[in-house]
XYZ file of C-alpha atoms in Angstrom:
684
model
C 51.731 -62.421 -8.314
C 50.769 -63.554 -11.490
C 52.837 -63.681 -13.975
C 51.997 -65.420 -17.424
C 53.982 -66.159 -20.070
C 54.359 -65.166 -23.581
C 52.166 -66.832 -26.275
C 53.609 -69.899 -26.792
C 55.536 -71.088 -30.009
C 53.667 -72.424 -32.690
C 54.436 -76.025 -32.682
C 53.815 -77.646 -36.321
C 51.931 -80.560 -36.261
C 52.975 -83.873 -38.356
C 50.566 -86.807 -39.941
C 52.975 -89.517 -38.787
C 51.109 -92.774 -37.257
C 52.507 -96.108 -36.337
C 50.425 -99.288 -35.992
C 51.002 -101.495 -32.936
C 48.694 -104.555 -33.026
C 46.145 -103.147 -35.238
C 45.703 -100.000 -33.073
C 46.670 -96.908 -34.891
C 48.939 -94.531 -32.554
C 49.596 -90.574 -33.764
C 52.739 -89.302 -33.479
C 52.462 -85.562 -34.244
C 55.594 -84.084 -32.724
C 57.893 -86.658 -34.465
C 59.509 -84.531 -36.668
C 61.292 -82.791 -32.683
C 63.038 -86.126 -32.645
C 65.699 -85.231 -35.218
C 68.058 -82.912 -32.968
C 69.866 -81.935 -36.263
C 67.216 -80.470 -38.334
C 66.871 -76.381 -38.567
C 63.139 -76.533 -37.385
C 64.184 -78.248 -34.394
C 66.910 -75.762 -33.377
C 64.397 -73.271 -34.635
C 61.681 -74.526 -31.778
C 64.346 -74.692 -28.963
C 65.372 -71.271 -29.381
C 61.760 -70.088 -29.542
C 60.930 -71.797 -26.447
C 64.063 -70.806 -24.551
C 62.703 -67.563 -25.092
C 59.484 -67.982 -23.837
C 60.900 -69.687 -20.909
C 63.663 -67.000 -20.264
C 61.017 -64.135 -20.456
C 58.896 -65.631 -17.924
C 61.612 -66.323 -15.527
C 63.378 -62.805 -15.929
C 59.860 -61.625 -14.700
C 60.365 -63.330 -11.277
C 61.191 -60.566 -8.853
C 63.079 -62.450 -6.575
C 65.037 -64.522 -9.115
C 68.061 -62.855 -8.712
C 67.839 -62.775 -5.286
C 67.849 -66.724 -4.998
C 70.757 -66.604 -7.248
C 72.783 -64.573 -4.948
C 71.979 -66.590 -1.710
C 72.581 -70.073 -3.628
C 76.047 -68.237 -5.074
C 76.748 -67.718 -1.317
C 76.129 -70.972 -0.045
C 78.007 -72.672 -2.859
C 80.953 -70.334 -2.315
C 83.040 -72.697 0.178
C 85.772 -75.296 -0.615
C 84.422 -78.435 -1.341
C 86.912 -81.385 -0.790
C 86.916 -85.298 -2.211
C 87.623 -88.091 0.310
C 91.743 -88.935 -0.585
C 92.769 -91.778 -2.124
C 96.575 -93.345 -2.622
C 98.203 -94.241 -5.704
C 101.979 -94.822 -6.023
C 103.993 -92.189 -3.625
C 101.054 -89.781 -3.776
C 97.630 -88.919 -1.970
C 95.100 -87.383 -4.422
C 91.868 -85.305 -3.796
C 89.412 -83.173 -5.889
C 88.696 -79.681 -4.280
C 86.725 -77.477 -5.764
C 87.471 -73.687 -4.023
C 83.899 -72.521 -4.241
C 82.587 -71.531 -7.629
C 84.897 -73.046 -10.235
C 83.071 -74.618 -12.910
C 84.722 -77.940 -12.254
C 86.678 -79.239 -9.135
C 90.435 -79.648 -9.540
C 92.274 -83.189 -8.680
C 95.246 -82.233 -6.371
C 97.853 -84.373 -5.380
C 100.694 -84.320 -2.432
C 103.345 -86.424 -1.365
C 103.761 -87.576 2.868
C 104.278 -84.528 4.117
C 104.093 -82.407 1.057
C 102.393 -79.280 -0.341
C 99.409 -80.025 -2.697
C 100.269 -79.633 -5.881
C 97.574 -79.816 -9.150
C 97.329 -82.865 -10.707
C 94.630 -82.039 -13.177
C 92.416 -78.750 -13.758
C 89.585 -79.562 -16.000
C 88.532 -75.846 -15.875
C 91.518 -75.487 -18.480
C 89.591 -78.441 -20.479
C 87.354 -75.719 -22.238
C 86.629 -71.758 -21.935
C 83.228 -72.245 -20.678
C 83.758 -75.052 -18.303
C 81.479 -77.389 -19.899
C 84.105 -80.197 -20.709
C 84.569 -82.154 -17.336
C 86.655 -85.071 -16.283
C 84.688 -88.281 -16.589
C 86.973 -90.311 -14.827
C 90.608 -91.288 -14.344
C 92.341 -94.996 -13.361
C 95.938 -95.375 -12.272
C 98.322 -98.026 -13.177
C 98.533 -100.464 -10.389
C 102.036 -98.612 -9.376
C 100.842 -95.049 -9.869
C 103.110 -94.464 -12.312
C 100.846 -94.039 -15.376
C 97.156 -92.755 -15.449
C 93.933 -92.472 -18.148
C 91.486 -90.273 -17.688
C 88.450 -89.232 -19.970
C 86.849 -86.073 -20.975
C 83.407 -85.221 -21.696
C 82.162 -82.495 -23.902
C 78.899 -81.059 -22.800
C 77.949 -83.399 -20.615
C 78.139 -86.319 -23.105
C 78.345 -90.035 -22.491
C 80.433 -90.330 -25.111
C 84.058 -89.423 -23.789
C 87.790 -89.303 -25.177
C 90.480 -91.301 -23.052
C 93.790 -89.342 -22.422
C 96.836 -91.091 -21.191
C 99.755 -89.188 -19.445
C 102.808 -90.302 -17.473
C 102.185 -89.361 -13.653
C 105.262 -88.551 -12.531
C 105.921 -85.457 -15.123
C 102.264 -85.313 -16.871
C 103.350 -85.520 -19.939
C 100.981 -87.254 -22.789
C 101.570 -90.639 -23.901
C 100.289 -91.736 -27.390
C 97.239 -90.802 -29.051
C 94.441 -89.802 -27.711
C 91.503 -92.639 -27.936
C 88.388 -91.125 -29.299
C 85.067 -92.553 -29.161
C 84.484 -94.386 -25.577
C 81.442 -94.811 -24.204
C 79.620 -96.189 -20.943
C 83.441 -97.809 -19.939
C 85.911 -97.091 -17.192
C 89.792 -98.093 -18.209
C 91.158 -101.224 -16.672
C 94.921 -100.843 -16.161
C 96.893 -104.327 -16.691
C 100.513 -103.522 -15.412
C 101.940 -100.903 -17.823
C 101.448 -102.393 -20.666
C 98.037 -100.952 -21.525
C 94.699 -101.356 -20.577
C 91.296 -102.377 -21.266
C 88.459 -100.064 -22.211
C 84.625 -100.363 -23.585
C 82.945 -98.677 -26.117
C 80.478 -98.764 -29.094
C 80.519 -98.156 -32.820
C 79.429 -94.406 -33.508
C 76.194 -94.503 -35.669
C 76.618 -94.282 -39.093
C 72.924 -93.159 -39.689
C 71.061 -90.217 -38.305
C 72.498 -88.291 -35.082
C 75.259 -88.958 -32.792
C 73.212 -87.951 -29.880
C 70.453 -89.964 -30.512
C 71.699 -92.998 -32.625
C 71.318 -96.608 -31.046
C 74.452 -97.905 -29.410
C 73.499 -101.599 -29.226
C 76.337 -103.451 -29.415
C 79.394 -102.650 -26.655
C 82.467 -104.134 -27.446
C 85.893 -104.639 -25.057
C 88.991 -104.037 -26.377
C 92.801 -103.980 -25.112
C 95.111 -101.182 -26.134
C 98.617 -101.391 -26.070
C 100.292 -98.101 -24.863
C 102.013 -96.808 -27.700
C 99.855 -98.232 -30.481
C 97.571 -96.440 -32.795
C 93.645 -97.196 -31.551
C 93.270 -98.545 -34.731
C 94.859 -101.333 -34.043
C 93.454 -101.974 -30.675
C 92.438 -105.473 -29.871
C 89.041 -106.881 -29.651
C 88.630 -108.890 -26.363
C 84.779 -109.756 -26.034
C 81.579 -108.623 -28.081
C 80.990 -108.129 -31.362
C 79.318 -110.611 -33.755
C 80.789 -113.653 -31.701
C 79.311 -112.650 -28.521
C 76.951 -109.504 -29.134
C 75.815 -107.643 -25.973
C 74.662 -104.301 -25.112
C 76.648 -103.559 -21.844
C 80.016 -104.873 -21.224
C 82.570 -103.910 -18.473
C 85.840 -105.231 -17.370
C 88.145 -105.029 -14.185
C 91.161 -106.212 -12.873
C 91.697 -107.723 -9.577
C 93.775 -105.882 -7.000
C 96.786 -108.405 -7.511
C 96.076 -107.953 -11.701
C 95.676 -111.885 -11.671
C 92.103 -112.373 -13.174
C 90.163 -110.175 -15.679
C 86.805 -109.681 -14.635
C 84.123 -109.292 -17.539
C 80.527 -108.642 -17.179
C 78.271 -108.848 -19.718
C 74.192 -108.078 -19.920
C 71.667 -106.959 -22.523
C 69.551 -104.950 -19.783
C 70.436 -102.464 -17.171
C 69.489 -105.492 -14.483
C 71.254 -108.960 -14.357
C 74.688 -110.049 -16.312
C 76.542 -113.111 -17.352
C 80.049 -113.257 -15.546
C 83.314 -114.073 -16.850
C 86.838 -114.578 -15.686
C 90.430 -114.808 -17.354
C 93.300 -115.851 -15.390
C 96.022 -113.600 -16.640
C 98.809 -115.540 -14.614
C 98.977 -118.312 -17.362
C 99.617 -117.037 -20.989
C 97.085 -118.023 -23.192
C 94.470 -118.965 -20.916
C 91.073 -118.697 -22.303
C 88.224 -116.074 -21.368
C 85.933 -118.715 -18.721
C 82.227 -118.447 -18.416
C 80.695 -118.246 -14.647
C 77.498 -117.333 -14.681
C 75.611 -118.074 -18.214
C 72.779 -116.402 -17.736
C 71.363 -112.856 -17.108
C 68.939 -113.327 -14.342
C 70.797 -112.227 -11.877
C 73.466 -109.942 -11.129
C 77.318 -110.752 -9.484
C 80.183 -109.264 -9.617
C 83.796 -110.421 -8.229
C 84.805 -108.477 -5.205
C 87.963 -109.544 -4.261
C 90.442 -112.657 -4.733
C 93.073 -114.318 -2.479
C 94.940 -116.577 -4.830
C 92.421 -118.592 -6.487
C 89.523 -117.831 -3.946
C 87.256 -115.695 -5.591
C 84.899 -113.517 -3.464
C 81.497 -112.799 -5.564
C 78.363 -110.698 -4.776
C 75.372 -111.969 -6.123
C 71.602 -111.568 -5.781
C 71.269 -115.517 -6.991
C 68.741 -117.287 -4.374
C 69.597 -113.929 -2.692
C 67.212 -111.049 -3.484
C 69.092 -109.070 -0.468
C 72.062 -110.041 -1.560
C 75.253 -112.480 -0.285
C 78.948 -113.011 -0.396
C 79.964 -116.099 -1.786
C 83.238 -117.947 -2.222
C 84.230 -120.363 -5.011
C 87.746 -121.442 -6.420
C 88.434 -120.096 -9.797
C 89.474 -123.441 -11.381
C 85.762 -124.940 -11.134
C 83.508 -121.542 -10.855
C 80.477 -122.491 -11.868
C 77.536 -121.432 -9.538
C 76.984 -124.905 -7.769
C 79.799 -124.870 -6.097
C 79.354 -121.036 -4.779
C 79.678 -121.171 -0.596
C 78.369 -118.598 1.576
C 80.660 -116.343 3.635
C 78.077 -113.655 4.409
C 74.567 -114.916 3.900
C 71.522 -113.067 2.751
C 69.609 -111.465 5.312
C 67.117 -109.011 6.025
C 68.522 -105.874 4.725
C 70.197 -105.141 1.526
C 73.727 -106.196 0.939
C 76.374 -104.198 -0.708
C 80.348 -105.301 -0.391
C 83.861 -103.186 -0.376
C 87.260 -103.762 0.072
C 90.354 -102.037 2.120
C 93.158 -102.538 4.176
C 92.554 -106.245 3.795
C 89.234 -106.581 4.893
C 85.691 -106.946 3.863
C 83.229 -104.127 4.241
C 79.618 -104.780 4.674
C 77.070 -102.086 3.915
C 73.555 -102.992 4.585
C 70.607 -100.636 3.993
C 68.059 -100.735 6.273
C 64.814 -98.512 5.400
C 67.010 -96.981 2.635
C 70.152 -95.986 5.426
C 73.570 -97.314 6.038
C 74.811 -99.784 8.455
C 78.720 -100.828 8.213
C 80.328 -103.619 9.715
C 83.836 -105.227 9.050
C 85.110 -108.532 8.077
C 88.453 -110.125 7.856
C 88.752 -112.500 4.905
C 87.377 -115.195 6.310
C 84.035 -113.946 7.234
C 84.516 -113.521 10.640
C 83.324 -110.159 11.843
C 85.493 -107.468 13.416
C 83.648 -104.452 14.069
C 80.461 -102.561 13.800
C 81.461 -99.404 12.369
C 79.449 -96.441 14.614
C 78.584 -93.943 12.401
C 77.954 -90.221 13.176
C 73.884 -90.788 12.907
C 71.429 -92.144 10.649
C 72.313 -91.397 7.174
C 74.437 -92.868 4.402
C 77.927 -93.563 4.310
C 79.991 -94.136 1.288
C 83.875 -95.155 0.793
C 85.558 -98.001 2.843
C 87.044 -98.820 -0.607
C 90.644 -98.808 -0.756
C 94.146 -101.117 -1.270
C 94.852 -103.804 0.870
C 98.292 -101.945 2.375
C 96.161 -99.233 3.241
C 95.825 -99.049 7.071
C 94.107 -95.851 7.262
C 91.061 -95.243 4.994
C 88.527 -92.452 4.597
C 84.805 -92.451 4.035
C 81.849 -89.940 3.708
C 78.710 -89.672 5.949
C 75.908 -87.420 5.089
C 72.307 -86.886 5.661
C 69.583 -84.110 4.830
C 70.499 -82.556 7.423
C 74.266 -83.530 7.925
C 76.358 -81.751 5.569
C 78.879 -84.260 3.503
C 81.752 -85.070 6.246
C 84.831 -86.740 5.640
C 86.034 -89.454 8.329
C 89.360 -91.100 8.645
C 88.520 -94.817 9.748
C 91.521 -97.092 11.399
C 91.203 -100.190 10.045
C 92.967 -102.431 13.227
C 91.061 -100.228 16.101
C 87.577 -99.527 13.820
C 87.735 -95.995 15.240
C 86.694 -93.244 13.062
C 87.929 -89.593 13.347
C 86.675 -86.522 11.582
C 89.136 -85.896 8.552
C 87.432 -82.783 6.984
C 84.057 -80.969 7.800
C 81.897 -79.343 5.555
C 82.382 -75.638 5.136
C 78.707 -74.958 4.100
C 76.769 -71.983 6.113
C 74.299 -74.797 7.585
C 73.270 -74.989 11.048
C 72.435 -78.817 11.722
C 70.625 -78.251 14.465
C 67.726 -75.831 13.318
C 66.803 -78.652 11.441
C 64.869 -81.988 11.812
C 64.569 -84.983 9.520
C 62.214 -87.624 10.307
C 61.237 -91.226 8.682
C 57.497 -92.193 8.056
C 56.001 -95.596 6.604
C 52.777 -94.490 4.752
C 50.453 -97.124 2.498
C 50.300 -96.911 -0.849
C 47.295 -97.704 -2.673
C 47.150 -101.163 -2.423
C 48.261 -101.341 1.108
C 52.301 -101.452 0.434
C 54.065 -100.096 3.347
C 56.543 -97.314 1.851
C 59.646 -95.364 3.770
C 59.668 -91.558 3.301
C 62.023 -88.761 5.011
C 60.490 -85.400 5.866
C 62.975 -82.410 6.719
C 62.285 -79.249 7.665
C 62.794 -76.719 9.782
C 62.644 -77.051 13.677
C 59.253 -75.137 14.867
C 57.309 -75.388 11.223
C 53.832 -75.332 11.916
C 51.774 -78.164 10.120
C 49.153 -76.092 8.878
C 49.439 -77.096 5.238
C 50.735 -73.810 4.357
C 54.338 -74.985 3.320
C 55.826 -75.066 0.281
C 56.976 -78.664 -0.119
C 59.219 -80.628 -2.828
C 58.121 -84.165 -3.086
C 61.275 -85.976 -5.016
C 61.542 -89.394 -6.046
C 63.153 -91.749 -8.538
C 61.293 -95.121 -8.094
C 63.297 -97.386 -10.773
C 66.315 -99.477 -11.876
C 67.049 -100.921 -8.554
C 68.197 -97.705 -7.624
C 68.581 -96.574 -4.245
C 67.751 -93.082 -2.434
C 69.183 -92.642 0.514
C 69.733 -89.863 2.834
C 72.040 -86.880 1.168
C 72.962 -83.020 1.995
C 71.625 -80.641 -0.492
C 73.349 -77.392 -0.625
C 70.297 -75.796 -3.107
C 67.763 -77.143 -0.737
C 68.828 -74.821 1.926
C 67.075 -72.108 -0.116
C 63.832 -74.019 0.271
C 64.468 -74.990 3.990
C 65.314 -71.500 4.811
C 61.532 -70.292 3.339
C 60.163 -72.523 5.992
C 59.838 -75.231 3.135
C 59.746 -78.992 3.382
C 61.437 -81.512 1.690
C 60.255 -85.013 0.996
C 61.558 -87.874 -0.384
C 59.657 -91.657 -0.846
C 61.665 -94.779 -1.115
C 59.040 -96.046 -4.112
C 58.761 -99.625 -5.506
C 60.825 -99.823 -8.374
C 64.169 -98.685 -6.454
C 66.280 -101.126 -4.957
C 66.400 -100.272 -0.807
C 64.245 -103.507 -0.194
C 66.452 -105.704 -2.627
C 65.519 -107.276 -5.912
C 61.994 -108.299 -5.050
C 61.013 -104.370 -4.446
C 62.828 -103.701 -7.518
C 60.594 -106.142 -9.920
C 57.577 -104.888 -7.844
C 57.757 -101.629 -9.927
C 58.886 -102.944 -13.022
C 56.925 -103.712 -16.665
C 53.235 -104.599 -15.860
C 53.721 -103.540 -12.014
C 54.985 -99.786 -13.069
C 51.611 -98.473 -11.906
C 52.688 -99.570 -8.373
C 55.532 -97.032 -8.540
C 53.050 -94.077 -9.531
C 50.889 -95.147 -6.927
C 53.366 -94.913 -4.524
C 54.385 -91.492 -5.036
C 50.808 -89.771 -5.754
C 50.153 -91.907 -1.955
C 53.206 -89.893 -0.545
C 51.824 -86.525 -2.280
C 48.314 -87.608 -0.133
C 50.288 -88.697 3.251
C 51.681 -84.917 3.402
C 48.568 -83.296 2.570
C 46.664 -85.406 5.172
C 48.878 -84.497 7.577
C 48.997 -81.171 6.522
C 52.589 -80.728 5.834
C 51.261 -78.969 2.891
C 48.532 -78.793 0.594
C 48.011 -79.009 -3.158
C 48.721 -75.150 -3.405
C 51.663 -75.645 -2.149
C 52.985 -79.026 -3.466
C 55.497 -79.508 -6.224
C 56.716 -82.593 -7.699
C 60.030 -83.096 -8.852
C 61.990 -86.061 -10.698
C 64.857 -86.712 -13.257
C 65.052 -89.436 -15.981
C 62.912 -92.264 -14.756
C 61.769 -89.776 -12.199
C 60.907 -87.557 -14.946
C 58.959 -90.429 -16.191
C 57.586 -90.710 -12.353
C 56.062 -87.180 -12.999
C 55.136 -86.995 -16.281
C 53.009 -90.329 -15.475
C 51.688 -88.259 -12.206
C 50.467 -85.524 -13.869
C 48.616 -87.115 -16.820
C 47.107 -89.373 -14.118
C 46.527 -86.888 -11.352
C 46.503 -83.253 -12.475
C 44.901 -81.842 -9.962
C 47.366 -83.247 -7.352
C 50.023 -80.790 -7.458
C 51.176 -76.856 -7.944
C 54.031 -77.295 -9.520
C 55.531 -80.174 -11.338
C 59.328 -80.750 -12.630
C 59.853 -83.376 -15.244
C 63.837 -83.627 -15.730
C 65.381 -85.164 -18.677
C 62.593 -87.906 -18.399
C 61.469 -91.020 -20.326
C 58.171 -89.305 -22.106
C 57.625 -91.520 -25.040
C 57.329 -95.011 -23.820
C 56.334 -96.515 -27.242
C 59.760 -95.607 -28.663
C 62.286 -94.858 -26.223
C 63.964 -98.099 -27.004
C 64.549 -96.543 -30.398
C 67.401 -94.268 -29.530
C 71.199 -94.750 -27.547
C 71.186 -97.413 -25.383
C 67.178 -97.395 -24.653
C 66.814 -100.888 -25.520
C 68.588 -101.643 -22.598
C 65.630 -100.524 -20.310
C 63.473 -102.943 -21.630
C 63.872 -105.074 -17.964
C 62.225 -102.363 -16.097
C 59.795 -101.269 -18.587
C 58.892 -103.588 -21.199
C 58.492 -102.729 -24.784
C 55.426 -101.864 -27.246
C 56.993 -104.704 -29.793
C 57.004 -107.534 -27.454
C 53.349 -108.296 -26.831
C 49.847 -106.488 -27.208
C 49.463 -106.679 -23.600
C 52.717 -104.750 -23.013
C 52.287 -102.118 -25.660
C 48.753 -101.399 -24.145
C 49.946 -101.398 -20.828
C 52.624 -98.531 -21.936
C 50.602 -96.860 -24.515
C 47.958 -96.158 -21.367
C 50.631 -94.359 -19.337
C 53.306 -93.011 -21.494
C 53.387 -89.192 -20.449
C 53.382 -87.796 -23.851
C 50.847 -90.224 -25.089
C 48.283 -89.789 -22.101
C 47.833 -85.821 -22.181
C 44.799 -84.960 -22.740
C 43.076 -81.580 -22.604
C 43.024 -80.769 -18.540
C 44.024 -78.047 -16.007
C 47.349 -79.464 -15.553
C 49.872 -77.679 -12.629
C 52.684 -74.954 -13.343
C 55.152 -77.468 -14.971
C 58.973 -76.773 -16.032
C 60.214 -79.562 -17.823
C 63.822 -79.693 -18.114
C 66.681 -81.460 -20.599
C 70.030 -80.479 -22.362
C 70.890 -80.290 -26.011
C 73.501 -82.641 -25.434
C 71.723 -85.317 -23.407
C 72.704 -88.861 -25.316
C 71.168 -91.022 -22.447
C 67.561 -90.055 -22.395
C 67.756 -87.760 -25.632
C 65.881 -84.195 -25.521
C 63.370 -85.579 -27.922
C 61.140 -87.244 -25.071
C 61.173 -83.502 -23.390
C 60.633 -82.024 -26.627
C 57.696 -83.730 -27.724
C 56.418 -83.597 -24.020
C 56.341 -80.005 -23.734
C 54.736 -79.329 -27.264
C 52.011 -81.667 -26.565
C 51.342 -80.026 -22.877
C 51.655 -76.957 -24.156
C 48.381 -78.066 -26.637
C 46.677 -79.697 -24.058
C 46.799 -77.030 -21.120
C 43.451 -75.772 -20.614
C 44.206 -74.005 -17.362
C 45.861 -70.751 -16.566
C 49.265 -72.060 -15.321
C 52.687 -72.113 -17.433
C 53.894 -74.640 -19.312
C 57.788 -74.244 -20.032
C 60.615 -76.392 -20.959
C 64.211 -75.242 -19.769
C 66.827 -76.542 -22.674
C 70.261 -76.146 -21.118
C 72.915 -75.833 -23.995
C 76.052 -77.660 -24.154
C 74.748 -79.956 -20.916
C 74.040 -83.397 -20.706
C 71.988 -85.704 -18.337
C 73.123 -84.471 -15.662
C 76.915 -85.334 -14.955
C 79.739 -82.791 -15.445
C 77.509 -79.886 -15.570
C 79.312 -76.616 -14.290
C 78.620 -75.203 -11.088
C 77.185 -72.119 -13.041
C 74.784 -74.277 -14.801
C 73.696 -76.138 -11.880
C 73.196 -72.702 -9.763
C 71.303 -71.339 -12.638
C 69.099 -74.152 -13.096
C 68.310 -74.486 -9.112
C 67.838 -70.524 -9.362
C 65.205 -71.023 -12.051
C 63.922 -74.285 -10.408
C 62.853 -72.703 -6.909
C 61.384 -69.067 -8.663
C 59.156 -70.719 -10.702
C 57.960 -73.151 -7.925
C 57.426 -69.887 -5.120
C 56.146 -67.866 -7.697
C 53.602 -70.617 -8.669
C 52.763 -70.494 -5.033
C 52.119 -67.306 -4.605
C 54.890 -66.875 -2.465
C 57.661 -64.239 -2.063
C 61.157 -64.383 -1.388
C 63.308 -61.643 0.202
């Protein structure tokens, strides 16, 4: 089936240049960075027309959409959590735009507490977080419009659901940390005064105290600003509300740590760690004893204790020492839960507060367990288990006995026994061993003709662990293969693995991804003609770099909300905070040359590129859409082969969070339709 796109819009070229260390770099599509300009808006409309006209010609597009709607149409629940006299949980009846927050008393009937579907007519205003006061009588929740990172915070009386006081405006990258019922701490930036609200830099985070019943203008600055400028500041209270914990950072890795003893009026904010070389947070406390999770002298992390009266790192004592596997820690039922990551899959152990091992939690299989986080007095807690072939299932866990029981099964139409998921290890270009999990229907013949989606991320210490995807059922039902490698740059093997994919080692990430593709082809899971590569955000950069370096590697590419201009990413929103992973063009001539060489926007040259559908959203204020706009415009210019080069721009949507069910199904429909048609496949 040979569908040709309509002629691409004529994209004008400017003559803007920048000079870095005596190298002049042209940027002909700089004008697309102005998301407010009429010519940018017109370009977006014209590109969307071409994309939708192309997708509209695919005869099985509606077949895929209907199948996805059928698959999605089942009740979905979150694990329950207790606040005051109520147990709360989220539920989506099936195709509702947003999940609804319900609550019920012991033995009572569930009632709607918050319905985000009533926040906006089109379901694109979402609930971006909610936090309850310790006694459960008050709640603060955040609203995101169109997926924006900027939110508004609303405070309500949780008993009668009545709004209290004014709505707080323009909150960003923040939780709501209650202190009693007096008020709460939150973080935000000053709104950009110049340029776009969407792309303007947000560089100095500030922590405020909001006292209930007072206007936001009177909120007290607690930390940040001119005295202590930091790019990211977050705050939370220990469960007993004795300590305010503040973390401060200038990049997405590493943080300073501060505490304030709220039991002593007028006590100062005390610095615990005064550098950003490592990651630390306070997990819990027992009286003045602090429990700190850290990777100081422990690339795979450890749990230490120290007295709050003298909390410097020289006084820290190991409670759970570092080991071969990456450690995270949560608390529930007065216990510590150690979450270990072994080759990107979960192992859980329960300890008492003195560090004595009590139970190894028996999980239903090899996959990902999340949860084990609840209040000290809770005896029964909840966790969710999932894998690529195990739909998300909620389990109830008894802290005393260590016994798990199924609490709520998934209602998705899927038969796990018909599918298999296996982990392989392959060698990257430099000989490094990299794990990859490959999922497919049992009985699939390895003849090189199976449609395969290779998905990865590889950055910021992020772990890609097994999780079930309703959308992927469409691929698996067509005899397809889903493959996820755990590239360097991620955190699956700790900080050493992360650093091996940063700055002037970033090429390792691309090499790991390319080697994964070559492994799949060599072992006849697929071939170039049936291989698609995909990734989002930093993973969008991964896909962009891969197809510019190896345009012949695959048939289809999906770079989503990607970081594509590596010379200017730090000029927008909080992009400067990504420098730990990427480096910047300004920091040295060597770093500039390294970035310039692989920057997807700049690395494009005349070539035959795979069928590519760039995806972004007009409200993305994390990775601004200009990255995708500029890359797509240049890719259309440089494409010398017959494959389509499209950009799909979601309107009234952001970086990914808060999308409505209809938006998700729409994008997944178009992804599979574009992939299958460009592999010459039919879907019935």
